[in-house]
Amino acid sequence: MPHSFWCSPGTPLGSGRKRGTLCQAIERSRGGITTKILALTDALGNLVDFCLMPGPAHDLRKTDTLVRDLSAGHLLADSAFDADWLRNDLLERDIIPIIPPKSNRKFPATFDKETYKWRHLIENYFGKLKENRGIEMRSCKTD
């Protein structure tokens, strides 16, 4: 799988993880064994690229690999992606970040609220995934 960057080469087998989950995007948290999907869609809500991460990992952890080759006019994301390095990277590539600031920011960044309303398309995509879980997603423990 091209986006399986979680396991570093040369990780010893006795690293505390069970067999079969060593290089998988799966991890135990208080809620159980979880996996997180980080998805990139086009303007119509169709999937462009995705990567899997362990559930407790922060969303920004693999964002740079997902948007590395992105060419677009705007990037709409929720406030979990509010980071200065991401905003600066997008602006250098002439991509306008439409990301609401986190509530704890001392100097909140501005964003276009009207354009941000179109982010419902990605939420619709995840709703379709949850609706058709048996068809579109495998329900096994590894990626």
Coordinates of C-alpha atoms in Angstrom, one line a residue:
M1 CA 0.0 0.0 0.0
P2 CA 1.6 3.3 -1.0
H3 CA 0.5 5.3 2.1
S4 CA 1.8 2.8 4.7
F5 CA 4.4 5.2 6.1
W6 CA 3.7 4.4 9.8
C7 CA 6.3 1.7 10.3
S8 CA 9.9 2.8 10.0
P9 CA 12.2 0.3 8.2
G10 CA 14.3 -1.7 10.6
T11 CA 11.7 -1.6 13.4
P12 CA 12.6 -4.5 15.8
L13 CA 10.0 -7.2 16.1
G14 CA 9.9 -7.0 19.8
S15 CA 8.7 -3.4 19.8
G16 CA 5.6 -4.1 22.0
R17 CA 3.1 -4.6 19.1
K18 CA 1.5 -7.9 18.3
R19 CA 2.3 -10.0 15.3
G20 CA 0.6 -8.7 12.1
T21 CA 0.0 -5.2 13.4
L22 CA 3.7 -4.1 13.4
C23 CA 3.5 -1.9 10.3
Q24 CA -0.3 -1.4 10.3
A25 CA -2.3 1.8 10.9
I26 CA -3.8 0.5 14.0
E27 CA -3.3 1.3 17.7
R28 CA -4.9 0.8 21.0
S29 CA -6.4 3.7 22.9
R30 CA -8.9 4.0 25.8
G31 CA -11.8 3.4 23.3
G32 CA -10.2 0.2 21.9
I33 CA -8.3 -0.6 18.8
T34 CA -8.9 2.2 16.3
T35 CA -7.8 3.5 12.9
K36 CA -8.2 7.0 11.5
I37 CA -8.9 7.9 7.8
L38 CA -7.4 11.1 6.5
A39 CA -9.1 11.8 3.1
L40 CA -8.6 14.3 0.4
T41 CA -11.5 15.0 -2.0
D42 CA -12.0 17.1 -5.0
A43 CA -14.5 20.0 -5.3
L44 CA -17.4 17.6 -5.9
G45 CA -16.7 15.4 -2.8
N46 CA -15.1 12.6 -4.8
L47 CA -12.1 10.8 -3.2
V48 CA -8.7 11.9 -4.6
D49 CA -6.3 10.4 -2.0
F50 CA -6.3 9.0 1.5
C51 CA -4.1 7.6 4.2
L52 CA -4.7 5.5 7.3
M53 CA -3.3 6.4 10.7
P54 CA -3.6 4.9 14.1
G55 CA -6.6 6.3 16.0
P56 CA -4.7 8.3 18.7
A57 CA -2.5 10.0 16.1
H58 CA -3.1 13.7 15.4
D59 CA -4.5 14.7 12.0
L60 CA -1.6 16.8 11.1
R61 CA 0.9 13.9 11.4
K62 CA 0.5 12.8 7.8
T63 CA -1.0 15.9 6.2
D64 CA 2.2 16.9 4.6
T65 CA 2.4 13.6 2.6
L66 CA -1.2 13.9 1.6
V67 CA -1.0 17.5 0.3
R68 CA 2.6 17.4 -1.1
D69 CA 1.6 17.1 -4.7
L70 CA -1.7 19.0 -4.4
S71 CA -2.6 21.5 -7.1
A72 CA -5.8 23.4 -6.3
G73 CA -7.1 26.9 -5.7
H74 CA -8.4 26.3 -2.2
L75 CA -8.0 23.8 0.6
L76 CA -10.9 23.4 3.0
A77 CA -10.2 21.7 6.3
D78 CA -11.5 21.8 9.8
S79 CA -9.8 23.5 12.7
A80 CA -7.8 20.4 13.6
F81 CA -5.6 21.4 10.6
D82 CA -5.0 24.9 11.8
A83 CA -1.2 25.1 11.8
D84 CA 1.1 27.9 10.7
W85 CA 3.4 25.5 8.8
L86 CA 0.5 24.2 6.8
R87 CA -0.9 27.6 6.0
N88 CA 2.5 28.9 4.9
D89 CA 3.1 25.8 2.8
L90 CA -0.2 26.2 1.0
L91 CA 0.3 30.0 0.5
E92 CA 3.7 29.4 -1.0
R93 CA 2.1 27.1 -3.6
D94 CA -0.7 29.7 -4.3
I95 CA -3.4 27.5 -2.6
I96 CA -5.7 29.5 -0.4
P97 CA -6.3 27.8 3.0
I98 CA -9.9 27.9 4.2
I99 CA -9.3 26.7 7.7
P100 CA -11.1 28.1 10.7
P101 CA -8.7 29.0 13.6
K102 CA -8.6 27.0 16.8
S103 CA -10.3 28.6 19.7
N104 CA -7.1 28.9 21.7
R105 CA -5.2 30.9 19.1
K106 CA -3.8 34.2 20.4
F107 CA -4.0 35.8 16.9
P108 CA -6.7 34.0 15.0
A109 CA -6.2 33.7 11.2
T110 CA -9.0 34.9 8.9
F111 CA -10.9 32.6 6.6
D112 CA -13.7 32.8 4.1
K113 CA -16.9 31.6 5.9
E114 CA -18.9 31.4 2.7
T115 CA -16.4 29.1 1.0
Y116 CA -16.0 27.0 4.1
K117 CA -19.7 26.1 3.9
W118 CA -18.7 23.8 1.0
R119 CA -16.8 21.6 3.4
H120 CA -20.0 19.6 3.9
L121 CA -19.1 17.6 0.8
I122 CA -16.3 15.9 2.7
E123 CA -18.7 15.2 5.5
N124 CA -21.1 13.7 3.0
Y125 CA -18.3 11.5 1.8
F126 CA -17.6 10.1 5.3
G127 CA -21.4 9.7 5.7
K128 CA -21.4 7.5 2.6
L129 CA -18.6 5.4 3.9
K130 CA -20.4 4.8 7.2
E131 CA -23.6 4.0 5.4
N132 CA -22.1 1.4 3.1
R133 CA -19.5 0.1 5.5
G134 CA -19.9 -3.5 4.5
I135 CA -19.3 -2.8 0.8
E136 CA -16.7 -0.1 0.8
M137 CA -14.6 -0.9 3.8
R138 CA -13.1 -4.1 5.0
S139 CA -14.0 -4.8 8.6
C140 CA -10.8 -6.6 9.5
K141 CA -8.1 -5.4 11.9
T142 CA -5.3 -4.4 9.5
D143 CA -5.0 -1.9 6.7

